[in-house]
Amino acid sequence: RQAKAKAGPRNVNKLRGGERSNDRGERSDKPAERKERDDRDRDAQKEKEPSKQQQEEDAAAKEEALQRSLEEARQMHFESLINFLAFNRRHPQRVFLPEGDPPAP
């Protein structure tokens, strides 16, 4: 049993795909590989960050969308007010007062 227990962790490292010398994900000691990896990381970071021109275009598009939505809200409010005035008026009704005294209750 003890022999199997000792052999177990070695097999686990091989199953994980790691080598025994570098199984913890340590950095390589070769400066060329490190520089290459750092360059890739820097390029990936630059690709993630939008350029200043892209940020300005996004800000302009957001401002335009905001202005458009405000104008639509203003027009909707105006149309609602027009509909209220046009269709919610009571038409004048003629009321005729009796000529004599009203009947007793």
PDB file of N, CA and C in Angstrom:
ATOM      1  N   ARG A   1       0.815  -1.204   0.000  1.00  0.00           N
ATOM      2  CA  ARG A   1       0.000   0.000   0.000  1.00  0.00           C
ATOM      3  C   ARG A   1       0.860   1.269   0.000  1.00  0.00           C
ATOM      4  N   GLN A   2       1.913   1.258   0.717  1.00  0.00           N
ATOM      5  CA  GLN A   2       2.759   2.439   0.796  1.00  0.00           C
ATOM      6  C   GLN A   2       3.404   2.739  -0.552  1.00  0.00           C
ATOM      7  N   ALA A   3       3.750   1.756  -1.305  1.00  0.00           N
ATOM      8  CA  ALA A   3       4.365   1.976  -2.616  1.00  0.00           C
ATOM      9  C   ALA A   3       3.372   2.622  -3.568  1.00  0.00           C
ATOM     10  N   LYS A   4       2.119   2.222  -3.495  1.00  0.00           N
ATOM     11  CA  LYS A   4       1.103   2.810  -4.369  1.00  0.00           C
ATOM     12  C   LYS A   4       0.825   4.266  -3.988  1.00  0.00           C
ATOM     13  N   ALA A   5       0.854   4.567  -2.713  1.00  0.00           N
ATOM     14  CA  ALA A   5       0.592   5.932  -2.268  1.00  0.00           C
ATOM     15  C   ALA A   5       1.692   6.882  -2.733  1.00  0.00           C
ATOM     16  N   LYS A   6       2.932   6.419  -2.751  1.00  0.00           N
ATOM     17  CA  LYS A   6       4.034   7.264  -3.198  1.00  0.00           C
ATOM     18  C   LYS A   6       3.977   7.479  -4.711  1.00  0.00           C
ATOM     19  N   ALA A   7       3.523   6.506  -5.433  1.00  0.00           N
ATOM     20  CA  ALA A   7       3.475   6.618  -6.886  1.00  0.00           C
ATOM     21  C   ALA A   7       2.298   7.490  -7.334  1.00  0.00           C
ATOM     22  N   GLY A   8       1.321   7.654  -6.481  1.00  0.00           N
ATOM     23  CA  GLY A   8       0.117   8.410  -6.836  1.00  0.00           C
ATOM     24  C   GLY A   8       0.385   9.849  -7.234  1.00  0.00           C
ATOM     25  N   PRO A   9       1.038  10.664  -6.430  1.00  0.00           N
ATOM     26  CA  PRO A   9       1.233  12.070  -6.791  1.00  0.00           C
ATOM     27  C   PRO A   9       2.038  12.259  -8.072  1.00  0.00           C
ATOM     28  N   ARG A  10       2.990  11.399  -8.341  1.00  0.00           N
ATOM     29  CA  ARG A  10       3.752  11.532  -9.582  1.00  0.00           C
ATOM     30  C   ARG A  10       2.836  11.346 -10.782  1.00  0.00           C
ATOM     31  N   ASN A  11       1.947  10.383 -10.685  1.00  0.00           N
ATOM     32  CA  ASN A  11       1.014  10.152 -11.788  1.00  0.00           C
ATOM     33  C   ASN A  11       0.047  11.319 -11.950  1.00  0.00           C
ATOM     34  N   VAL A  12      -0.340  11.935 -10.853  1.00  0.00           N
ATOM     35  CA  VAL A  12      -1.260  13.070 -10.917  1.00  0.00           C
ATOM     36  C   VAL A  12      -0.599  14.215 -11.658  1.00  0.00           C
ATOM     37  N   ASN A  13       0.672  14.474 -11.388  1.00  0.00           N
ATOM     38  CA  ASN A  13       1.368  15.559 -12.080  1.00  0.00           C
ATOM     39  C   ASN A  13       1.455  15.287 -13.576  1.00  0.00           C
ATOM     40  N   LYS A  14       1.665  14.061 -13.941  1.00  0.00           N
ATOM     41  CA  LYS A  14       1.726  13.717 -15.357  1.00  0.00           C
ATOM     42  C   LYS A  14       0.353  13.868 -16.004  1.00  0.00           C
ATOM     43  N   LEU A  15      -0.712  13.522 -15.264  1.00  0.00           N
ATOM     44  CA  LEU A  15      -2.055  13.667 -15.802  1.00  0.00           C
ATOM     45  C   LEU A  15      -2.423  15.136 -16.008  1.00  0.00           C
ATOM     46  N   ARG A  16      -1.929  15.988 -15.171  1.00  0.00           N
ATOM     47  CA  ARG A  16      -2.215  17.410 -15.298  1.00  0.00           C
ATOM     48  C   ARG A  16      -1.468  18.038 -16.465  1.00  0.00           C
ATOM     49  N   GLY A  17      -0.488  17.366 -16.973  1.00  0.00           N
ATOM     50  CA  GLY A  17       0.254  17.890 -18.105  1.00  0.00           C
ATOM     51  C   GLY A  17       1.480  18.680 -17.677  1.00  0.00           C
ATOM     52  N   GLY A  18       1.742  18.758 -16.397  1.00  0.00           N
ATOM     53  CA  GLY A  18       2.897  19.512 -15.928  1.00  0.00           C
ATOM     54  C   GLY A  18       4.126  18.630 -15.847  1.00  0.00           C
ATOM     55  N   GLU A  19       5.258  19.232 -16.026  1.00  0.00           N
ATOM     56  CA  GLU A  19       6.494  18.492 -15.869  1.00  0.00           C
ATOM     57  C   GLU A  19       6.903  18.569 -14.418  1.00  0.00           C
ATOM     58  N   ARG A  20       7.721  17.654 -14.005  1.00  0.00           N
ATOM     59  CA  ARG A  20       8.121  17.605 -12.606  1.00  0.00           C
ATOM     60  C   ARG A  20       8.931  18.848 -12.213  1.00  0.00           C
ATOM     61  N   SER A  21       9.744  19.367 -13.081  1.00  0.00           N
ATOM     62  CA  SER A  21      10.584  20.501 -12.735  1.00  0.00           C
ATOM     63  C   SER A  21       9.807  21.815 -12.764  1.00  0.00           C
ATOM     64  N   ASN A  22       8.752  21.880 -13.572  1.00  0.00           N
ATOM     65  CA  ASN A  22       8.041  23.139 -13.739  1.00  0.00           C
ATOM     66  C   ASN A  22       6.538  22.928 -13.568  1.00  0.00           C
ATOM     67  N   ASP A  23       6.136  22.068 -12.641  1.00  0.00           N
ATOM     68  CA  ASP A  23       4.733  21.714 -12.507  1.00  0.00           C
ATOM     69  C   ASP A  23       3.922  22.753 -11.733  1.00  0.00           C
ATOM     70  N   ARG A  24       4.544  23.747 -11.167  1.00  0.00           N
ATOM     71  CA  ARG A  24       3.820  24.763 -10.402  1.00  0.00           C
ATOM     72  C   ARG A  24       3.561  26.019 -11.222  1.00  0.00           C
ATOM     73  N   GLY A  25       3.850  26.005 -12.473  1.00  0.00           N
ATOM     74  CA  GLY A  25       3.609  27.155 -13.315  1.00  0.00           C
ATOM     75  C   GLY A  25       4.634  28.262 -13.100  1.00  0.00           C
ATOM     76  N   GLU A  26       5.827  27.906 -12.700  1.00  0.00           N
ATOM     77  CA  GLU A  26       6.856  28.908 -12.467  1.00  0.00           C
ATOM     78  C   GLU A  26       7.296  29.489 -13.800  1.00  0.00           C
ATOM     79  N   ARG A  27       7.812  30.712 -13.762  1.00  0.00           N
ATOM     80  CA  ARG A  27       8.266  31.359 -14.977  1.00  0.00           C
ATOM     81  C   ARG A  27       9.544  30.722 -15.490  1.00  0.00           C
ATOM     82  N   SER A  28       9.689  30.803 -16.765  1.00  0.00           N
ATOM     83  CA  SER A  28      10.893  30.278 -17.385  1.00  0.00           C
ATOM     84  C   SER A  28      12.076  31.181 -17.049  1.00  0.00           C
ATOM     85  N   ASP A  29      13.231  30.599 -16.952  1.00  0.00           N
ATOM     86  CA  ASP A  29      14.420  31.380 -16.620  1.00  0.00           C
ATOM     87  C   ASP A  29      15.067  31.989 -17.854  1.00  0.00           C
ATOM     88  N   LYS A  30      14.584  31.671 -19.022  1.00  0.00           N
ATOM     89  CA  LYS A  30      15.181  32.185 -20.249  1.00  0.00           C
ATOM     90  C   LYS A  30      14.667  33.597 -20.508  1.00  0.00           C
ATOM     91  N   PRO A  31      15.564  34.585 -20.581  1.00  0.00           N
ATOM     92  CA  PRO A  31      15.122  35.975 -20.782  1.00  0.00           C
ATOM     93  C   PRO A  31      14.409  36.195 -22.105  1.00  0.00           C
ATOM     94  N   ALA A  32      14.789  35.494 -23.149  1.00  0.00           N
ATOM     95  CA  ALA A  32      14.149  35.677 -24.452  1.00  0.00           C
ATOM     96  C   ALA A  32      12.682  35.258 -24.388  1.00  0.00           C
ATOM     97  N   GLU A  33      12.405  34.139 -23.728  1.00  0.00           N
ATOM     98  CA  GLU A  33      11.022  33.678 -23.597  1.00  0.00           C
ATOM     99  C   GLU A  33      10.217  34.635 -22.731  1.00  0.00           C
ATOM    100  N   ARG A  34      10.829  35.131 -21.673  1.00  0.00           N
ATOM    101  CA  ARG A  34      10.145  36.065 -20.786  1.00  0.00           C
ATOM    102  C   ARG A  34       9.805  37.358 -21.542  1.00  0.00           C
ATOM    103  N   LYS A  35      10.745  37.870 -22.335  1.00  0.00           N
ATOM    104  CA  LYS A  35      10.509  39.101 -23.102  1.00  0.00           C
ATOM    105  C   LYS A  35       9.397  38.886 -24.130  1.00  0.00           C
ATOM    106  N   GLU A  36       9.436  37.729 -24.782  1.00  0.00           N
ATOM    107  CA  GLU A  36       8.419  37.420 -25.775  1.00  0.00           C
ATOM    108  C   GLU A  36       7.030  37.354 -25.138  1.00  0.00           C
ATOM    109  N   ARG A  37       6.951  36.718 -23.976  1.00  0.00           N
ATOM    110  CA  ARG A  37       5.678  36.605 -23.268  1.00  0.00           C
ATOM    111  C   ARG A  37       5.198  37.983 -22.805  1.00  0.00           C
ATOM    112  N   ASP A  38       6.114  38.814 -22.304  1.00  0.00           N
ATOM    113  CA  ASP A  38       5.750  40.165 -21.870  1.00  0.00           C
ATOM    114  C   ASP A  38       5.254  41.000 -23.044  1.00  0.00           C
ATOM    115  N   ASP A  39       5.884  40.847 -24.211  1.00  0.00           N
ATOM    116  CA  ASP A  39       5.442  41.573 -25.403  1.00  0.00           C
ATOM    117  C   ASP A  39       4.033  41.146 -25.813  1.00  0.00           C
ATOM    118  N   ARG A  40       3.761  39.855 -25.745  1.00  0.00           N
ATOM    119  CA  ARG A  40       2.428  39.353 -26.078  1.00  0.00           C
ATOM    120  C   ARG A  40       1.391  39.903 -25.106  1.00  0.00           C
ATOM    121  N   ASP A  41       1.732  39.907 -23.818  1.00  0.00           N
ATOM    122  CA  ASP A  41       0.811  40.434 -22.808  1.00  0.00           C
ATOM    123  C   ASP A  41       0.545  41.913 -23.033  1.00  0.00           C
ATOM    124  N   ARG A  42       1.578  42.673 -23.373  1.00  0.00           N
ATOM    125  CA  ARG A  42       1.426  44.103 -23.610  1.00  0.00           C
ATOM    126  C   ARG A  42       0.552  44.348 -24.843  1.00  0.00           C
ATOM    127  N   ASP A  43       0.777  43.573 -25.904  1.00  0.00           N
ATOM    128  CA  ASP A  43      -0.032  43.716 -27.116  1.00  0.00           C
ATOM    129  C   ASP A  43      -1.492  43.364 -26.844  1.00  0.00           C
ATOM    130  N   ALA A  44      -1.709  42.324 -26.060  1.00  0.00           N
ATOM    131  CA  ALA A  44      -3.080  41.934 -25.726  1.00  0.00           C
ATOM    132  C   ALA A  44      -3.756  43.031 -24.904  1.00  0.00           C
ATOM    133  N   GLN A  45      -3.032  43.664 -24.010  1.00  0.00           N
ATOM    134  CA  GLN A  45      -3.596  44.742 -23.200  1.00  0.00           C
ATOM    135  C   GLN A  45      -3.955  45.946 -24.072  1.00  0.00           C
ATOM    136  N   LYS A  46      -3.101  46.256 -25.054  1.00  0.00           N
ATOM    137  CA  LYS A  46      -3.387  47.377 -25.951  1.00  0.00           C
ATOM    138  C   LYS A  46      -4.629  47.108 -26.783  1.00  0.00           C
ATOM    139  N   GLU A  47      -4.825  45.847 -27.191  1.00  0.00           N
ATOM    140  CA  GLU A  47      -5.994  45.499 -27.982  1.00  0.00           C
ATOM    141  C   GLU A  47      -7.264  45.616 -27.159  1.00  0.00           C
ATOM    142  N   LYS A  48      -7.194  45.353 -25.868  1.00  0.00           N
ATOM    143  CA  LYS A  48      -8.366  45.436 -25.007  1.00  0.00           C
ATOM    144  C   LYS A  48      -8.771  46.883 -24.765  1.00  0.00           C
ATOM    145  N   GLU A  49      -7.809  47.792 -24.648  1.00  0.00           N
ATOM    146  CA  GLU A  49      -8.109  49.194 -24.379  1.00  0.00           C
ATOM    147  C   GLU A  49      -8.521  49.892 -25.675  1.00  0.00           C
ATOM    148  N   PRO A  50      -9.668  50.572 -25.654  1.00  0.00           N
ATOM    149  CA  PRO A  50     -10.071  51.291 -26.864  1.00  0.00           C
ATOM    150  C   PRO A  50      -9.194  52.517 -27.069  1.00  0.00           C
ATOM    151  N   SER A  51      -8.986  52.875 -28.309  1.00  0.00           N
ATOM    152  CA  SER A  51      -8.162  54.037 -28.624  1.00  0.00           C
ATOM    153  C   SER A  51      -8.914  55.311 -28.246  1.00  0.00           C
ATOM    154  N   LYS A  52      -8.188  56.409 -28.216  1.00  0.00           N
ATOM    155  CA  LYS A  52      -8.806  57.689 -27.850  1.00  0.00           C
ATOM    156  C   LYS A  52      -9.861  58.078 -28.873  1.00  0.00           C
ATOM    157  N   GLN A  53      -9.586  57.823 -30.138  1.00  0.00           N
ATOM    158  CA  GLN A  53     -10.558  58.128 -31.186  1.00  0.00           C
ATOM    159  C   GLN A  53     -11.822  57.289 -30.996  1.00  0.00           C
ATOM    160  N   GLN A  54     -11.643  56.017 -30.658  1.00  0.00           N
ATOM    161  CA  GLN A  54     -12.793  55.136 -30.437  1.00  0.00           C
ATOM    162  C   GLN A  54     -13.603  55.615 -29.234  1.00  0.00           C
ATOM    163  N   GLN A  55     -12.916  56.061 -28.180  1.00  0.00           N
ATOM    164  CA  GLN A  55     -13.618  56.572 -27.002  1.00  0.00           C
ATOM    165  C   GLN A  55     -14.415  57.821 -27.347  1.00  0.00           C
ATOM    166  N   GLU A  56     -13.828  58.710 -28.168  1.00  0.00           N
ATOM    167  CA  GLU A  56     -14.538  59.918 -28.575  1.00  0.00           C
ATOM    168  C   GLU A  56     -15.755  59.579 -29.431  1.00  0.00           C
ATOM    169  N   GLU A  57     -15.602  58.606 -30.330  1.00  0.00           N
ATOM    170  CA  GLU A  57     -16.730  58.194 -31.166  1.00  0.00           C
ATOM    171  C   GLU A  57     -17.840  57.590 -30.317  1.00  0.00           C
ATOM    172  N   ASP A  58     -17.465  56.785 -29.324  1.00  0.00           N
ATOM    173  CA  ASP A  58     -18.460  56.192 -28.430  1.00  0.00           C
ATOM    174  C   ASP A  58     -19.189  57.268 -27.634  1.00  0.00           C
ATOM    175  N   ALA A  59     -18.439  58.251 -27.139  1.00  0.00           N
ATOM    176  CA  ALA A  59     -19.050  59.336 -26.370  1.00  0.00           C
ATOM    177  C   ALA A  59     -19.999  60.147 -27.251  1.00  0.00           C
ATOM    178  N   ALA A  60     -19.598  60.405 -28.497  1.00  0.00           N
ATOM    179  CA  ALA A  60     -20.455  61.151 -29.424  1.00  0.00           C
ATOM    180  C   ALA A  60     -21.725  60.356 -29.736  1.00  0.00           C
ATOM    181  N   ALA A  61     -21.594  59.056 -29.920  1.00  0.00           N
ATOM    182  CA  ALA A  61     -22.760  58.215 -30.208  1.00  0.00           C
ATOM    183  C   ALA A  61     -23.709  58.184 -29.011  1.00  0.00           C
ATOM    184  N   LYS A  62     -23.162  58.120 -27.802  1.00  0.00           N
ATOM    185  CA  LYS A  62     -24.007  58.124 -26.605  1.00  0.00           C
ATOM    186  C   LYS A  62     -24.738  59.452 -26.472  1.00  0.00           C
ATOM    187  N   GLU A  63     -24.038  60.547 -26.732  1.00  0.00           N
ATOM    188  CA  GLU A  63     -24.654  61.876 -26.652  1.00  0.00           C
ATOM    189  C   GLU A  63     -25.768  62.010 -27.681  1.00  0.00           C
ATOM    190  N   GLU A  64     -25.527  61.524 -28.882  1.00  0.00           N
ATOM    191  CA  GLU A  64     -26.538  61.587 -29.933  1.00  0.00           C
ATOM    192  C   GLU A  64     -27.760  60.753 -29.570  1.00  0.00           C
ATOM    193  N   ALA A  65     -27.535  59.580 -29.019  1.00  0.00           N
ATOM    194  CA  ALA A  65     -28.648  58.718 -28.604  1.00  0.00           C
ATOM    195  C   ALA A  65     -29.447  59.374 -27.479  1.00  0.00           C
ATOM    196  N   LEU A  66     -28.754  60.028 -26.555  1.00  0.00           N
ATOM    197  CA  LEU A  66     -29.429  60.724 -25.462  1.00  0.00           C
ATOM    198  C   LEU A  66     -30.282  61.870 -25.999  1.00  0.00           C
ATOM    199  N   GLN A  67     -29.742  62.658 -26.921  1.00  0.00           N
ATOM    200  CA  GLN A  67     -30.495  63.768 -27.517  1.00  0.00           C
ATOM    201  C   GLN A  67     -31.719  63.247 -28.269  1.00  0.00           C
ATOM    202  N   ARG A  68     -31.535  62.139 -28.990  1.00  0.00           N
ATOM    203  CA  ARG A  68     -32.644  61.556 -29.741  1.00  0.00           C
ATOM    204  C   ARG A  68     -33.754  61.091 -28.795  1.00  0.00           C
ATOM    205  N   SER A  69     -33.376  60.448 -27.691  1.00  0.00           N
ATOM    206  CA  SER A  69     -34.383  59.958 -26.748  1.00  0.00           C
ATOM    207  C   SER A  69     -35.093  61.114 -26.050  1.00  0.00           C
ATOM    208  N   LEU A  70     -34.354  62.203 -25.746  1.00  0.00           N
ATOM    209  CA  LEU A  70     -34.998  63.375 -25.143  1.00  0.00           C
ATOM    210  C   LEU A  70     -35.983  64.021 -26.107  1.00  0.00           C
ATOM    211  N   GLU A  71     -35.608  64.090 -27.370  1.00  0.00           N
ATOM    212  CA  GLU A  71     -36.500  64.674 -28.380  1.00  0.00           C
ATOM    213  C   GLU A  71     -37.748  63.803 -28.557  1.00  0.00           C
ATOM    214  N   GLU A  72     -37.582  62.492 -28.544  1.00  0.00           N
ATOM    215  CA  GLU A  72     -38.737  61.598 -28.661  1.00  0.00           C
ATOM    216  C   GLU A  72     -39.658  61.737 -27.460  1.00  0.00           C
ATOM    217  N   ALA A  73     -39.090  61.869 -26.264  1.00  0.00           N
ATOM    218  CA  ALA A  73     -39.902  62.041 -25.061  1.00  0.00           C
ATOM    219  C   ALA A  73     -40.660  63.365 -25.111  1.00  0.00           C
ATOM    220  N   ARG A  74     -40.000  64.405 -25.583  1.00  0.00           N
ATOM    221  CA  ARG A  74     -40.645  65.720 -25.692  1.00  0.00           C
ATOM    222  C   ARG A  74     -41.809  65.657 -26.684  1.00  0.00           C
ATOM    223  N   GLN A  75     -41.591  65.008 -27.824  1.00  0.00           N
ATOM    224  CA  GLN A  75     -42.648  64.905 -28.826  1.00  0.00           C
ATOM    225  C   GLN A  75     -43.819  64.074 -28.301  1.00  0.00           C
ATOM    226  N   MET A  76     -43.525  62.985 -27.579  1.00  0.00           N
ATOM    227  CA  MET A  76     -44.577  62.142 -27.029  1.00  0.00           C
ATOM    228  C   MET A  76     -45.413  62.935 -26.011  1.00  0.00           C
ATOM    229  N   HIS A  77     -44.749  63.732 -25.167  1.00  0.00           N
ATOM    230  CA  HIS A  77     -45.454  64.549 -24.191  1.00  0.00           C
ATOM    231  C   HIS A  77     -46.349  65.574 -24.895  1.00  0.00           C
ATOM    232  N   PHE A  78     -45.817  66.202 -25.941  1.00  0.00           N
ATOM    233  CA  PHE A  78     -46.583  67.198 -26.692  1.00  0.00           C
ATOM    234  C   PHE A  78     -47.812  66.556 -27.342  1.00  0.00           C
ATOM    235  N   GLU A  79     -47.650  65.393 -27.936  1.00  0.00           N
ATOM    236  CA  GLU A  79     -48.783  64.699 -28.563  1.00  0.00           C
ATOM    237  C   GLU A  79     -49.827  64.322 -27.518  1.00  0.00           C
ATOM    238  N   SER A  80     -49.384  63.905 -26.358  1.00  0.00           N
ATOM    239  CA  SER A  80     -50.309  63.559 -25.287  1.00  0.00           C
ATOM    240  C   SER A  80     -51.119  64.777 -24.848  1.00  0.00           C
ATOM    241  N   LEU A  81     -50.450  65.914 -24.732  1.00  0.00           N
ATOM    242  CA  LEU A  81     -51.135  67.146 -24.351  1.00  0.00           C
ATOM    243  C   LEU A  81     -52.165  67.554 -25.411  1.00  0.00           C
ATOM    244  N   ILE A  82     -51.799  67.459 -26.682  1.00  0.00           N
ATOM    245  CA  ILE A  82     -52.734  67.787 -27.764  1.00  0.00           C
ATOM    246  C   ILE A  82     -53.953  66.868 -27.724  1.00  0.00           C
ATOM    247  N   ASN A  83     -53.720  65.564 -27.515  1.00  0.00           N
ATOM    248  CA  ASN A  83     -54.839  64.620 -27.431  1.00  0.00           C
ATOM    249  C   ASN A  83     -55.735  64.935 -26.240  1.00  0.00           C
ATOM    250  N   PHE A  84     -55.167  65.314 -25.136  1.00  0.00           N
ATOM    251  CA  PHE A  84     -55.956  65.654 -23.952  1.00  0.00           C
ATOM    252  C   PHE A  84     -56.849  66.854 -24.245  1.00  0.00           C
ATOM    253  N   LEU A  85     -56.265  67.871 -24.852  1.00  0.00           N
ATOM    254  CA  LEU A  85     -57.054  69.068 -25.150  1.00  0.00           C
ATOM    255  C   LEU A  85     -58.117  68.796 -26.211  1.00  0.00           C
ATOM    256  N   ALA A  86     -57.806  67.981 -27.179  1.00  0.00           N
ATOM    257  CA  ALA A  86     -58.735  67.747 -28.288  1.00  0.00           C
ATOM    258  C   ALA A  86     -59.888  66.824 -27.900  1.00  0.00           C
ATOM    259  N   PHE A  87     -59.628  65.807 -27.101  1.00  0.00           N
ATOM    260  CA  PHE A  87     -60.641  64.773 -26.894  1.00  0.00           C
ATOM    261  C   PHE A  87     -61.186  64.696 -25.478  1.00  0.00           C
ATOM    262  N   ASN A  88     -60.740  65.501 -24.559  1.00  0.00           N
ATOM    263  CA  ASN A  88     -61.182  65.373 -23.182  1.00  0.00           C
ATOM    264  C   ASN A  88     -61.979  66.611 -22.737  1.00  0.00           C
ATOM    265  N   ARG A  89     -62.495  67.345 -23.653  1.00  0.00           N
ATOM    266  CA  ARG A  89     -63.295  68.517 -23.291  1.00  0.00           C
ATOM    267  C   ARG A  89     -64.752  68.130 -23.167  1.00  0.00           C
ATOM    268  N   ARG A  90     -65.375  68.752 -22.203  1.00  0.00           N
ATOM    269  CA  ARG A  90     -66.826  68.584 -22.120  1.00  0.00           C
ATOM    270  C   ARG A  90     -67.466  69.570 -23.088  1.00  0.00           C
ATOM    271  N   HIS A  91     -68.366  69.074 -23.833  1.00  0.00           N
ATOM    272  CA  HIS A  91     -69.073  69.960 -24.745  1.00  0.00           C
ATOM    273  C   HIS A  91     -70.092  70.769 -23.934  1.00  0.00           C
ATOM    274  N   PRO A  92     -70.256  72.002 -24.271  1.00  0.00           N
ATOM    275  CA  PRO A  92     -71.223  72.799 -23.501  1.00  0.00           C
ATOM    276  C   PRO A  92     -72.633  72.201 -23.605  1.00  0.00           C
ATOM    277  N   GLN A  93     -73.303  72.209 -22.483  1.00  0.00           N
ATOM    278  CA  GLN A  93     -74.653  71.651 -22.441  1.00  0.00           C
ATOM    279  C   GLN A  93     -75.595  72.758 -21.997  1.00  0.00           C
ATOM    280  N   ARG A  94     -76.648  72.908 -22.713  1.00  0.00           N
ATOM    281  CA  ARG A  94     -77.610  73.940 -22.357  1.00  0.00           C
ATOM    282  C   ARG A  94     -78.477  73.458 -21.200  1.00  0.00           C
ATOM    283  N   VAL A  95     -78.656  74.356 -20.270  1.00  0.00           N
ATOM    284  CA  VAL A  95     -79.511  74.045 -19.131  1.00  0.00           C
ATOM    285  C   VAL A  95     -80.619  75.088 -19.102  1.00  0.00           C
ATOM    286  N   PHE A  96     -81.821  74.618 -19.111  1.00  0.00           N
ATOM    287  CA  PHE A  96     -82.966  75.534 -19.082  1.00  0.00           C
ATOM    288  C   PHE A  96     -83.525  75.558 -17.670  1.00  0.00           C
ATOM    289  N   LEU A  97     -83.615  76.737 -17.110  1.00  0.00           N
ATOM    290  CA  LEU A  97     -84.201  76.888 -15.775  1.00  0.00           C
ATOM    291  C   LEU A  97     -85.720  76.894 -15.903  1.00  0.00           C
ATOM    292  N   PRO A  98     -86.391  76.283 -14.940  1.00  0.00           N
ATOM    293  CA  PRO A  98     -87.856  76.280 -15.002  1.00  0.00           C
ATOM    294  C   PRO A  98     -88.384  77.722 -14.783  1.00  0.00           C
ATOM    295  N   GLU A  99     -89.533  77.979 -15.382  1.00  0.00           N
ATOM    296  CA  GLU A  99     -90.119  79.314 -15.277  1.00  0.00           C
ATOM    297  C   GLU A  99     -90.791  79.527 -13.926  1.00  0.00           C
ATOM    298  N   GLY A 100     -91.272  78.503 -13.343  1.00  0.00           N
ATOM    299  CA  GLY A 100     -92.003  78.631 -12.082  1.00  0.00           C
ATOM    300  C   GLY A 100     -91.190  78.083 -10.923  1.00  0.00           C
ATOM    301  N   ASP A 101     -91.838  78.025  -9.792  1.00  0.00           N
ATOM    302  CA  ASP A 101     -91.192  77.450  -8.613  1.00  0.00           C
ATOM    303  C   ASP A 101     -91.029  75.952  -8.801  1.00  0.00           C
ATOM    304  N   PRO A 102     -89.960  75.392  -8.254  1.00  0.00           N
ATOM    305  CA  PRO A 102     -89.801  73.948  -8.372  1.00  0.00           C
ATOM    306  C   PRO A 102     -90.836  73.214  -7.525  1.00  0.00           C
ATOM    307  N   PRO A 103     -91.203  72.019  -7.899  1.00  0.00           N
ATOM    308  CA  PRO A 103     -92.199  71.273  -7.128  1.00  0.00           C
ATOM    309  C   PRO A 103     -91.655  70.905  -5.729  1.00  0.00           C
ATOM    310  N   ALA A 104     -92.538  70.695  -4.806  1.00  0.00           N
ATOM    311  CA  ALA A 104     -92.143  70.339  -3.430  1.00  0.00           C
ATOM    312  C   ALA A 104     -91.580  68.937  -3.405  1.00  0.00           C
ATOM    313  N   PRO A 105     -90.672  68.724  -2.478  1.00  0.00           N
ATOM    314  CA  PRO A 105     -90.079  67.384  -2.444  1.00  0.00           C
ATOM    315  C   PRO A 105     -90.965  66.316  -1.896  1.00  0.00           C
TER     316      PRO A 105
END
